[in-house]
Short mmCIF file of C-alpha atoms in Angstrom, two decimals:
data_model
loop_
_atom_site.label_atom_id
_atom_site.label_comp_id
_atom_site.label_asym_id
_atom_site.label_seq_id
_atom_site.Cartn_x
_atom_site.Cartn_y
_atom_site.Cartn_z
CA UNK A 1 0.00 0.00 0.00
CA UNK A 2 1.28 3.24 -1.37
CA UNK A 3 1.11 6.58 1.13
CA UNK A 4 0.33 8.42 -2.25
CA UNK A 5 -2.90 5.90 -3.03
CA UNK A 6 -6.68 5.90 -2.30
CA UNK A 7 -6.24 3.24 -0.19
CA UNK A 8 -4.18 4.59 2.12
CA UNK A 9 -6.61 7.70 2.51
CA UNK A 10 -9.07 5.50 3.36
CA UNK A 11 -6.79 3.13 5.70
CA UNK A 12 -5.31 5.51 7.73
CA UNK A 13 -8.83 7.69 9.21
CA UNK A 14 -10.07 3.82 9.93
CA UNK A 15 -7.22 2.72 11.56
CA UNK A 16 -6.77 6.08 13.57
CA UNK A 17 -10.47 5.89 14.91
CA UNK A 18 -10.19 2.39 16.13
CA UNK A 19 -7.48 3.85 17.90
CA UNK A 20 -8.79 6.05 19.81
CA UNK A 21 -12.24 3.98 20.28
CA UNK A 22 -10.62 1.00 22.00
CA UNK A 23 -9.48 1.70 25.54
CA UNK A 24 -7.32 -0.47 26.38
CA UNK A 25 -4.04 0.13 25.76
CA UNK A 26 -3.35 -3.82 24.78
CA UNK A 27 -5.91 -3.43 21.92
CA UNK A 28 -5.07 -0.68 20.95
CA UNK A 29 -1.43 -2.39 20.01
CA UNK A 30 -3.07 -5.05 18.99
CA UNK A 31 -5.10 -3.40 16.23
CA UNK A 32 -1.99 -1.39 15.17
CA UNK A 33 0.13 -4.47 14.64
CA UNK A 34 -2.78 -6.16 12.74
CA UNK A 35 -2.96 -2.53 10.72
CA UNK A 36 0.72 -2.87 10.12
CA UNK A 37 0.82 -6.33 8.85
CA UNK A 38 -2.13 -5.92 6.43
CA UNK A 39 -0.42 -2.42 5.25
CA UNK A 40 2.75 -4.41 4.05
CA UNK A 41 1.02 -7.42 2.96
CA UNK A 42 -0.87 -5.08 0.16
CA UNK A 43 2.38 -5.53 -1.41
CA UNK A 44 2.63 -9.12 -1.68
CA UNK A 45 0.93 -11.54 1.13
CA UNK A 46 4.20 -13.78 2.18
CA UNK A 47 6.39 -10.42 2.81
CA UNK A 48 4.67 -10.48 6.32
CA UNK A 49 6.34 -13.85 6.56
CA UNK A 50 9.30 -12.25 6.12
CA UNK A 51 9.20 -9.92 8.65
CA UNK A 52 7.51 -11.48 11.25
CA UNK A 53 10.93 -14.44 10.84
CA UNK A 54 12.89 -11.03 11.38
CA UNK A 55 11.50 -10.17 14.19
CA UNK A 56 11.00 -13.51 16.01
CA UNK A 57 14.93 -14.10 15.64
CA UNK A 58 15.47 -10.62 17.09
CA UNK A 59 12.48 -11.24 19.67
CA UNK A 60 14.03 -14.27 21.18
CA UNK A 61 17.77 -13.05 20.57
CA UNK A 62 17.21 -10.22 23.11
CA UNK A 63 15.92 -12.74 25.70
CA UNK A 64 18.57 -14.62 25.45
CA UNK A 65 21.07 -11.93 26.18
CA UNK A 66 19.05 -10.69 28.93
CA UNK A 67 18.85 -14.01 30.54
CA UNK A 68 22.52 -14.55 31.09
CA UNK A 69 25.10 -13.18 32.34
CA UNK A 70 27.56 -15.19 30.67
CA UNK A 71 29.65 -13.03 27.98
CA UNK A 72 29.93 -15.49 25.75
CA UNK A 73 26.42 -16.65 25.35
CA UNK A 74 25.36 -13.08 25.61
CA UNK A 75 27.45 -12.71 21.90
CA UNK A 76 26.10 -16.13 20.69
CA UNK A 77 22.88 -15.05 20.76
CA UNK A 78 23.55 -11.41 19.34
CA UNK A 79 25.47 -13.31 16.27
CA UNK A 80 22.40 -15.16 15.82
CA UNK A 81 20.56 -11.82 15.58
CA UNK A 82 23.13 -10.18 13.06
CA UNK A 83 23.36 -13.45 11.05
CA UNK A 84 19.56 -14.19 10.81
CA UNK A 85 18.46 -10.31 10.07
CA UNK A 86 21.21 -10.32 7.62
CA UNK A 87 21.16 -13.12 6.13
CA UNK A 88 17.58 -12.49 5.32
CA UNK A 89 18.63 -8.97 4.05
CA UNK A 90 21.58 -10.63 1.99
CA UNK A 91 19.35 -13.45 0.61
CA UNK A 92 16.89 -11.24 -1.00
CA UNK A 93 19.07 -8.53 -1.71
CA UNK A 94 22.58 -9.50 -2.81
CA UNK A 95 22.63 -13.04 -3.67
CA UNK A 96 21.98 -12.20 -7.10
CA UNK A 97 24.83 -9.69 -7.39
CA UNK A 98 26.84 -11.23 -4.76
CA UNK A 99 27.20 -14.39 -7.61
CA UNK A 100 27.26 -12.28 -10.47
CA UNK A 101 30.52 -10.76 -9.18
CA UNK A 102 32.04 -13.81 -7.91
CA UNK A 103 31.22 -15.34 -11.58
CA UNK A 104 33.01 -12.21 -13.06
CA UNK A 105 35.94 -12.52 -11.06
CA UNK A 106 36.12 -15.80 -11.60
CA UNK A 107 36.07 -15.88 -15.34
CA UNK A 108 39.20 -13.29 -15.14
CA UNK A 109 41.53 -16.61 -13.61
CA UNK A 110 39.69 -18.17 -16.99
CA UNK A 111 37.35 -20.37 -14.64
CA UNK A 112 34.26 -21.07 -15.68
CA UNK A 113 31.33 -20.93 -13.62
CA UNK A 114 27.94 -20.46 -14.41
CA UNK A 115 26.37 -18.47 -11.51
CA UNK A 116 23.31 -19.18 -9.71
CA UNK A 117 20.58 -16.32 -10.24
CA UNK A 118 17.29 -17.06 -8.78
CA UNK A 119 13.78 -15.02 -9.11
CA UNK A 120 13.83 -12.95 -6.25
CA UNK A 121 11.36 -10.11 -6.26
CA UNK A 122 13.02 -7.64 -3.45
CA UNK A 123 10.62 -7.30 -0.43
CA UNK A 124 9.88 -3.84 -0.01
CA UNK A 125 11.09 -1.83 2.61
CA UNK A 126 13.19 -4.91 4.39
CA UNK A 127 16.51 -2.87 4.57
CA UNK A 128 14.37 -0.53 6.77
CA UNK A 129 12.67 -3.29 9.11
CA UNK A 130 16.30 -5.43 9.00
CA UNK A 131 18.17 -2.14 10.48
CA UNK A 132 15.68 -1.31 13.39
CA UNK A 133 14.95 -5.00 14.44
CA UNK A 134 18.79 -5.44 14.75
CA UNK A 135 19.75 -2.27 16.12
CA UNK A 136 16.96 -3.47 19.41
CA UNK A 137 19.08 -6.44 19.73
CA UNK A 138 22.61 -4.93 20.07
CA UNK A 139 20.90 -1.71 22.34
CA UNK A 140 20.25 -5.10 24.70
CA UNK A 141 23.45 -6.39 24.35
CA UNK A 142 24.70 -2.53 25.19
CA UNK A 143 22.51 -2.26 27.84
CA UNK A 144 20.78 0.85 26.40
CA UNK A 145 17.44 -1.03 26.91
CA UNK A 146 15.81 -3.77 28.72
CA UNK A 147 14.69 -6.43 26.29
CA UNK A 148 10.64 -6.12 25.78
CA UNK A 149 9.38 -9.08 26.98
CA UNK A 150 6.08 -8.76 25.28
CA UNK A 151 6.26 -10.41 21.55
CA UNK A 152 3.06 -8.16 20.10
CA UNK A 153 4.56 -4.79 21.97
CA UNK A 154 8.01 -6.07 19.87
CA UNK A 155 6.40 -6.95 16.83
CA UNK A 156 4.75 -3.48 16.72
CA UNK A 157 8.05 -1.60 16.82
CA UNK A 158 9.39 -3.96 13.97
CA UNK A 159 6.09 -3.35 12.14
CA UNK A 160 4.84 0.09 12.44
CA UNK A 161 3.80 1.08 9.17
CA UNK A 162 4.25 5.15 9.12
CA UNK A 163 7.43 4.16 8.81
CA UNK A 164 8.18 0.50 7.74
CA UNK A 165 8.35 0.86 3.86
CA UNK A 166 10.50 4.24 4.03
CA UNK A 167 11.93 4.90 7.82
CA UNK A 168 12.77 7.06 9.13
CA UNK A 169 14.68 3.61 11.05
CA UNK A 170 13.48 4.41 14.81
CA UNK A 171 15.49 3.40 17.71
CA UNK A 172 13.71 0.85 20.25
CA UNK A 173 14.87 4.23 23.48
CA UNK A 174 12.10 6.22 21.27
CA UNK A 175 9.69 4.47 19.51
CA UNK A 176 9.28 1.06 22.09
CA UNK A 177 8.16 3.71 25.71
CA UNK A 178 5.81 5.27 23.50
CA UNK A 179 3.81 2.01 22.85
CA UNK A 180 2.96 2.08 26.33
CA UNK A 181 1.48 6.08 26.53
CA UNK A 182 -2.16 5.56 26.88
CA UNK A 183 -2.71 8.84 23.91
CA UNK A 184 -5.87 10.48 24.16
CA UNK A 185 -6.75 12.25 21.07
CA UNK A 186 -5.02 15.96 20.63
CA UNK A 187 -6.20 18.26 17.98
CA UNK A 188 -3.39 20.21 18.13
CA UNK A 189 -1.36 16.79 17.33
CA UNK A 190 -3.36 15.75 14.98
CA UNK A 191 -3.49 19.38 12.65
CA UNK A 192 0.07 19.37 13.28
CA UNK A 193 0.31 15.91 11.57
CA UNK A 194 -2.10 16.67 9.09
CA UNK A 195 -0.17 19.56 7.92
CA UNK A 196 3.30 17.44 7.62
CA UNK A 197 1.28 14.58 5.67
CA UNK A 198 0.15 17.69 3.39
CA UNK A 199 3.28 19.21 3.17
CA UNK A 200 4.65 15.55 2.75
CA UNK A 201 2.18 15.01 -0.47
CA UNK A 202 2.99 18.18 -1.88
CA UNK A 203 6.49 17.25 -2.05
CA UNK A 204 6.22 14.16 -3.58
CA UNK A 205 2.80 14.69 -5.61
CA UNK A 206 3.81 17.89 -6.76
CA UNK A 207 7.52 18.13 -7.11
CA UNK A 208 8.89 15.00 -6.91
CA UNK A 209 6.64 13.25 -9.43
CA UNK A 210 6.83 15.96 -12.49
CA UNK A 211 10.64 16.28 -11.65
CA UNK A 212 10.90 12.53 -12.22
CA UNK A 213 9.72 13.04 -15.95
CA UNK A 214 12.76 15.19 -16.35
CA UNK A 215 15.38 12.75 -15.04
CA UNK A 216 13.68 9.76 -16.58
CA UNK A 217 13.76 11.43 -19.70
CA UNK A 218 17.40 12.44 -20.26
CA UNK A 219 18.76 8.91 -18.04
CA UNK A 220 16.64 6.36 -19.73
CA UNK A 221 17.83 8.16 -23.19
CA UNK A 222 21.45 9.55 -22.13
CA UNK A 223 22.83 8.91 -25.57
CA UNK A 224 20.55 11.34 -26.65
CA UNK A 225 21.41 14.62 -25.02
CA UNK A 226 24.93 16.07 -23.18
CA UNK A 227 25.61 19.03 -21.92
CA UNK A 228 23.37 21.37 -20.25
CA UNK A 229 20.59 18.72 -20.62
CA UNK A 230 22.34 16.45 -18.42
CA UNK A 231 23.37 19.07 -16.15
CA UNK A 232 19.48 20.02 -15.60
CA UNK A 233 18.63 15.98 -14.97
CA UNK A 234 21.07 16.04 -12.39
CA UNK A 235 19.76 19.00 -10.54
CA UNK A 236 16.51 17.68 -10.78
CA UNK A 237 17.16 14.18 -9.99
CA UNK A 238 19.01 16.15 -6.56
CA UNK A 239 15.49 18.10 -5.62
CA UNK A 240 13.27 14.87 -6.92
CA UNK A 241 15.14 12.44 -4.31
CA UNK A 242 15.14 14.93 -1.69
CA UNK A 243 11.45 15.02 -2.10
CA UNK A 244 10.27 12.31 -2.55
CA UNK A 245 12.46 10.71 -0.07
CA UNK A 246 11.83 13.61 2.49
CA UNK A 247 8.15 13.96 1.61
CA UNK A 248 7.45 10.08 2.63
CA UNK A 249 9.51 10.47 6.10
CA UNK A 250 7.01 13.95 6.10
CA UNK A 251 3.71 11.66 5.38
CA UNK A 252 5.29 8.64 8.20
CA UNK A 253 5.97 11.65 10.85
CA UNK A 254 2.89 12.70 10.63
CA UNK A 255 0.66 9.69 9.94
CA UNK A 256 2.20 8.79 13.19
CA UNK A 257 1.54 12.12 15.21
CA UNK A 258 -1.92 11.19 14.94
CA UNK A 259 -2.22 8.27 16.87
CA UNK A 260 -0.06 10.95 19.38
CA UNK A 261 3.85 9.11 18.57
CA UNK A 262 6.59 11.37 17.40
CA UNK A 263 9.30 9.57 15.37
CA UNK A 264 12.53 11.20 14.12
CA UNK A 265 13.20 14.41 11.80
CA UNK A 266 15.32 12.22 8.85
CA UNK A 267 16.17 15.49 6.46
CA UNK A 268 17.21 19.00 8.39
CA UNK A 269 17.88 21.17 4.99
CA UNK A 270 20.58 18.97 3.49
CA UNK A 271 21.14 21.25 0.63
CA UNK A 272 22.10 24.19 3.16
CA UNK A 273 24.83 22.38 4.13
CA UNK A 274 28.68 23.70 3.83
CA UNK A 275 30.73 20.37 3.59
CA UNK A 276 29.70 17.01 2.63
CA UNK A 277 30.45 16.08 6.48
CA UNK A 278 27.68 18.81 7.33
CA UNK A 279 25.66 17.38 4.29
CA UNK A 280 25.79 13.79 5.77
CA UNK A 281 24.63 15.22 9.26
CA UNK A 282 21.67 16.44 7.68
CA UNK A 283 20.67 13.90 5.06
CA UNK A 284 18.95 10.76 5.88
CA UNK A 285 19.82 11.28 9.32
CA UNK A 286 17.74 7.80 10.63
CA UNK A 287 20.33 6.14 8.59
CA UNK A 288 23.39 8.14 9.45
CA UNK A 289 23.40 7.82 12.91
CA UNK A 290 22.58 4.24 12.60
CA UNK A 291 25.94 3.45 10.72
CA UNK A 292 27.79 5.47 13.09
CA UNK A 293 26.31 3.75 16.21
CA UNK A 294 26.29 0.33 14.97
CA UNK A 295 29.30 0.43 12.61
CA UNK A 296 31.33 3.22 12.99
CA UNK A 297 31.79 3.21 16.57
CA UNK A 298 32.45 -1.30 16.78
CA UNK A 299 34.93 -0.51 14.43
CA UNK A 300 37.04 1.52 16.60
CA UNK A 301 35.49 5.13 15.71
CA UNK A 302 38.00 7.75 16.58
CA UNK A 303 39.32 5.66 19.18
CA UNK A 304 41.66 3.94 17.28
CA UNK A 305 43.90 6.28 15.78
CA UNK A 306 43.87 9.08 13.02
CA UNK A 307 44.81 6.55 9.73
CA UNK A 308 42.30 3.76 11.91
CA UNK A 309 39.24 7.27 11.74
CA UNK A 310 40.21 7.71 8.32
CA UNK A 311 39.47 4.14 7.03
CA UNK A 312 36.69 3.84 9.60
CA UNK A 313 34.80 6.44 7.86
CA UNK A 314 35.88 5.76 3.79
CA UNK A 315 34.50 1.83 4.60
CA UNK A 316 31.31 2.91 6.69
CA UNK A 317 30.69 5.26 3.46
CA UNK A 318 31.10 2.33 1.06
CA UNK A 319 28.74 0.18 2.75
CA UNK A 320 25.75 2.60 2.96
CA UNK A 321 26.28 2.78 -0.72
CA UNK A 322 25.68 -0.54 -1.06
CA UNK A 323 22.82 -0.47 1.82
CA UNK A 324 21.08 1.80 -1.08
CA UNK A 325 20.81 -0.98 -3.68
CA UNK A 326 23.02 -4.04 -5.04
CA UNK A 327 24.26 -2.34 -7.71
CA UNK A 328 28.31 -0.93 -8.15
CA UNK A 329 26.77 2.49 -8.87
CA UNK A 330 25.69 2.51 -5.50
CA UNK A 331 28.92 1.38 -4.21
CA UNK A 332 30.72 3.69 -5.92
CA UNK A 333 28.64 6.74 -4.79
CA UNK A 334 29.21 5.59 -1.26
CA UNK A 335 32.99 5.43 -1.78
CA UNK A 336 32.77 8.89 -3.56
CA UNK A 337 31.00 10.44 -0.64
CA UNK A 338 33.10 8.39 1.87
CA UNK A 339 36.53 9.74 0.17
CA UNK A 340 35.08 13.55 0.19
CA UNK A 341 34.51 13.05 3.94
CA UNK A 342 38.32 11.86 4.25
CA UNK A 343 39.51 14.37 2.59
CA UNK A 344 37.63 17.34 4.63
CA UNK A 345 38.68 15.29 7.56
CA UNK A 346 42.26 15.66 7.10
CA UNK A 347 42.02 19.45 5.68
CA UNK A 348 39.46 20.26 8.82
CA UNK A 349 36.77 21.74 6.41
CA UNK A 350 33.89 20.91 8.11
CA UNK A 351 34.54 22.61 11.38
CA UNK A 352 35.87 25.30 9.62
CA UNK A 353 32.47 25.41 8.02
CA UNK A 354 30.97 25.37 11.53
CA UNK A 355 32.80 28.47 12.27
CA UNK A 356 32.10 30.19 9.58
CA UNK A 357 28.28 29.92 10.08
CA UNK A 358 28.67 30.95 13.44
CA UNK A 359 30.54 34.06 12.63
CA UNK A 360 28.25 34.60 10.05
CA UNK A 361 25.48 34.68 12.06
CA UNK A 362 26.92 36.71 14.95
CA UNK A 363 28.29 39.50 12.47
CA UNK A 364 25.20 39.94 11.02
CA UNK A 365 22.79 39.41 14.17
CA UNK A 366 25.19 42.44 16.32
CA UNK A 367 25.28 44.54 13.60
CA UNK A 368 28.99 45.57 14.35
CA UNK A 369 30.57 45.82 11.00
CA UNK A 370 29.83 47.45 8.00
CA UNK A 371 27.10 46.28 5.53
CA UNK A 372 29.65 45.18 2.97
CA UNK A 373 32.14 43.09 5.37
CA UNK A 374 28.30 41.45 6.32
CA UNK A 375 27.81 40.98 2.85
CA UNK A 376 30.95 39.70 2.22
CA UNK A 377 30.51 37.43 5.35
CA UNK A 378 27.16 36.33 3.50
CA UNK A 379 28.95 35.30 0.05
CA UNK A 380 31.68 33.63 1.38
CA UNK A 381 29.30 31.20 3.43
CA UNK A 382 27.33 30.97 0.08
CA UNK A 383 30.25 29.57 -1.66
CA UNK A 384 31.15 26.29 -0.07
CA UNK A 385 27.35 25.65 -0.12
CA UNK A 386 27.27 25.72 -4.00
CA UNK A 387 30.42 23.86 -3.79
CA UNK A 388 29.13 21.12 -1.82
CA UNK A 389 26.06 21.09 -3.90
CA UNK A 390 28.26 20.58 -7.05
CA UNK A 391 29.94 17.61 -5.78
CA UNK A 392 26.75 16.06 -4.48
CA UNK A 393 24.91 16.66 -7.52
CA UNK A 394 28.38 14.75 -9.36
CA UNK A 395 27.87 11.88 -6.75
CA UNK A 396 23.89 11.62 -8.02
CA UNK A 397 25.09 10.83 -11.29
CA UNK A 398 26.45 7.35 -10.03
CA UNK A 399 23.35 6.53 -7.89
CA UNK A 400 20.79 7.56 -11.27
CA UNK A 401 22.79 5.89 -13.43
CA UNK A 402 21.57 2.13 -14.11
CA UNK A 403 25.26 1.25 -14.65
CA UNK A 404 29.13 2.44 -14.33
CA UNK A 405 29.24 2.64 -17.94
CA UNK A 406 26.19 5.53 -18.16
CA UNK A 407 27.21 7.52 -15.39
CA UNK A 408 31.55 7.18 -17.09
CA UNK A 409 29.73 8.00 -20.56
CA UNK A 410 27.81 11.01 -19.05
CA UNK A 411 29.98 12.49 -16.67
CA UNK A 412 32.60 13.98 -20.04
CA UNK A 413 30.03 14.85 -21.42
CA UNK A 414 28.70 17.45 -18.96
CA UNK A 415 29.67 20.36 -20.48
CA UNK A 416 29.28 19.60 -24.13
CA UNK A 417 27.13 21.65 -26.43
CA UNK A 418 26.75 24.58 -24.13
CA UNK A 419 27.15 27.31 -27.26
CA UNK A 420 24.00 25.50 -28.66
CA UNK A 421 21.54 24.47 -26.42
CA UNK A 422 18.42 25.66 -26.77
CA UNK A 423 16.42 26.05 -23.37
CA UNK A 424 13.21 27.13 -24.57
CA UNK A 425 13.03 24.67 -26.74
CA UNK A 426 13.68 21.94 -23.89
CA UNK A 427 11.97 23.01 -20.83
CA UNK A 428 8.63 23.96 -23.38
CA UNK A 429 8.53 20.04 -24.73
CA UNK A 430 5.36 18.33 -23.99
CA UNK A 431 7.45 15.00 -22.58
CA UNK A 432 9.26 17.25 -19.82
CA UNK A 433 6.67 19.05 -18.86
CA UNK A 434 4.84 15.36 -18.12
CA UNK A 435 1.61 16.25 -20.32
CA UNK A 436 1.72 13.14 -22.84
CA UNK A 437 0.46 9.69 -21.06
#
């Protein structure tokens, strides 16, 4: 079931007045896990198989640690976690490309194998429900969290459906207490949450959806255009993700405000941002902080050494990418993104950004200097902003692409046929504009 469907119009009012008619506070979790299951079984009936296998290894994994207080069992049971979440996650998600590669590599030693490739129609959302069932199970093994000993409580936080298909990915310190606030209905809440859906729909409706016919356009057809064409798919492809990826975390938030929960802000003006390292704090934050706390930081962090926080960061990088889709594009965006970050590590860029905003804002906020030396405050915090917006918008190009070889034949090509392009002639087309069927 789509957020941006009739169905889910109708879905959600039902489900948020049976909310609020039952009393009890067991029901009431009751009815929301049922909700969630049929939501994500609209997609295909056995996915809720899938997740509810997910969650029963995580379930029992985190009563298991909580039960002993033997180290060793205590990690027995949380490698049972990682390797039954993941597995699932690699099963349906990389096998395919995992024996593609190994086929590949193979046939470079000039052995021949002929790989395995089986049907598998990706589950949707299961990177999503994967991270935050796993992430409860090492916050027990931390000790961040007592394990919840009731399954359907459990199974709720695995299966909330605001924000199983598209996250944010909720941590079991916020999203588990709130399953046990008894909510009585609060208009403010609830016109709060109604305007982020709307502002939510708008995004994606609106912008997200007519930018797409731009981008689809010009990457489905690259050999057909260069220059300033591809430049302008780019740009839009940059806005389209951000809102359609932003607008459904603005429809979850506040789908979810009306039964009274409050889940996480995921996007906090990513485009404002003065470094990629600022970018990454801003963008998909669910996710961010999730690699940091559950890879960055096992791997040694900062703790280990300036080369040891260099690597740390370049490998966490590459393995988002790959989080985003079994594909090398992906990989190689990650790496791209993870380098950038390196490199602004060593150079100290993104605190120096950090200062720079704040002496921005304190020169112009006293009103102390001049109005030129606050204007020239103002451009030079402009500048790394369109810089950083440049080299995101050259990272897109990998994660549109459909292959290395588009985004290598694009890329040279950027800046081809500037002296004759014709943008009247482009934007006024009845194909980018998304009027022809």
């Amino acid at each position: 079931m789509l957020f941006n469907s009739l169905e889910y119009l109708v879905f959600l009012p039902l489900v948020t007045l049976a909310y609020y008619l039952l009393q009890s506070l067991r029901a009431r979790n009751f009815m929301l896990l049922l909700a969630s299951y049929y939501f994500y079984m609209q997609y295909k009936p056995e996915y809720g198989l899938l997740m509810l296998f997910a969650t029963f290894v995580c379930y029992i994994s985190a009563l298991g640690i909580s039960k002993t207080q033997s180290k060793a069992i205590k990690k027995l049971w949380l490698t049972f976690s990682v390797l039954g979440t993941m597995g699932l996650l690699f099963f349906y998600k990389y096998f395919n490309f995992f024996n593609r590669n190994v086929a590949g590599l193979l046939s470079f030693f000039n052995v021949s194998w002929q790989p395995l490739s089986l049907d598998i129609l990706l589950p949707v959302g299961i990177s999503f429900f994967t991270f935050q069932s796993l992430s409860y199970t090492i916050d027990v093994y931390r000790e961040d969290i007592i394990a919840e000993k009731d399954f359907f409580t459990f199974a709720l936080f695995v299966s909330f459906f605001p924000q199983l298909v598209a996250g944010p990915i909720e941590r079991s310190t916020n999203l588990l207490p709130q399953f046990y606030q008894h909510n009585r209905f609060d208009t403010s809440k609830a016109v709060s949450g109604l305007r982020l859906m709307l502002f939510g729909f708008f995004k994606k409706v609106v912008i997200a959806d007519r930018l797409a016919v731009i981008v689809d356009t010009v990457y489905n057809n690259y050999k057909s255009y260069n220059g300033v064409v591809y430049i302008i798919a780019t740009v839009a492809f940059a806005f389209q993700i951000f809102c359609d990826f932003s607008g459904y975390s603005d429809i979850a938030r506040g789908s979810a405000r009306l039964f009274g929960f409050e889940l996480m802000s995921n996007f906090e003006r990513p485009y404002y941002s003065k470094s990629v390292t600022e970018f990454w704090r801003r963008w998909h934050i669910s996710l961010s902080s999730w690699f940091r706390d559950y890879l960055y930081i096992p791997l040694g962090g900062s703790r280990k050494g300036y080369v040891r926080t260099l690597i740390n960061l370049f490998v966490v990088f590459t393995v988002s990418g790959l989080w985003h889709g079994a594909n090398w594009t992906f990989v190689v965006w990650g790496a791209l993104n993870g380098a950038a970050i390196v490199i602004e590590k060593i150079l100290g860029i993104g605190k120096r950004a950090g200062k720079q905003e704040y002496m921005r804002e304190q020169a112009i906020k006293r009103r102390q200097k001049p109005w030129f030396v606050r204007a020239a405050v103002t451009i030079a915090g402009i500048i790394p902003m369109l810089i950083t917006f440049a080299f995101i918008c050259f990272t897109w190009v990998f994660f549109r692409a459909q292959s290395i070889d588009q985004a290598l034949y694009m890329l040279p090509r950027f800046l081809e046929g500037l002296d004759t392009f014709d943008l009247q002639k482009f934007i006024g087309t009845r194909m980018i504009l998304g009027l022809d069927s």
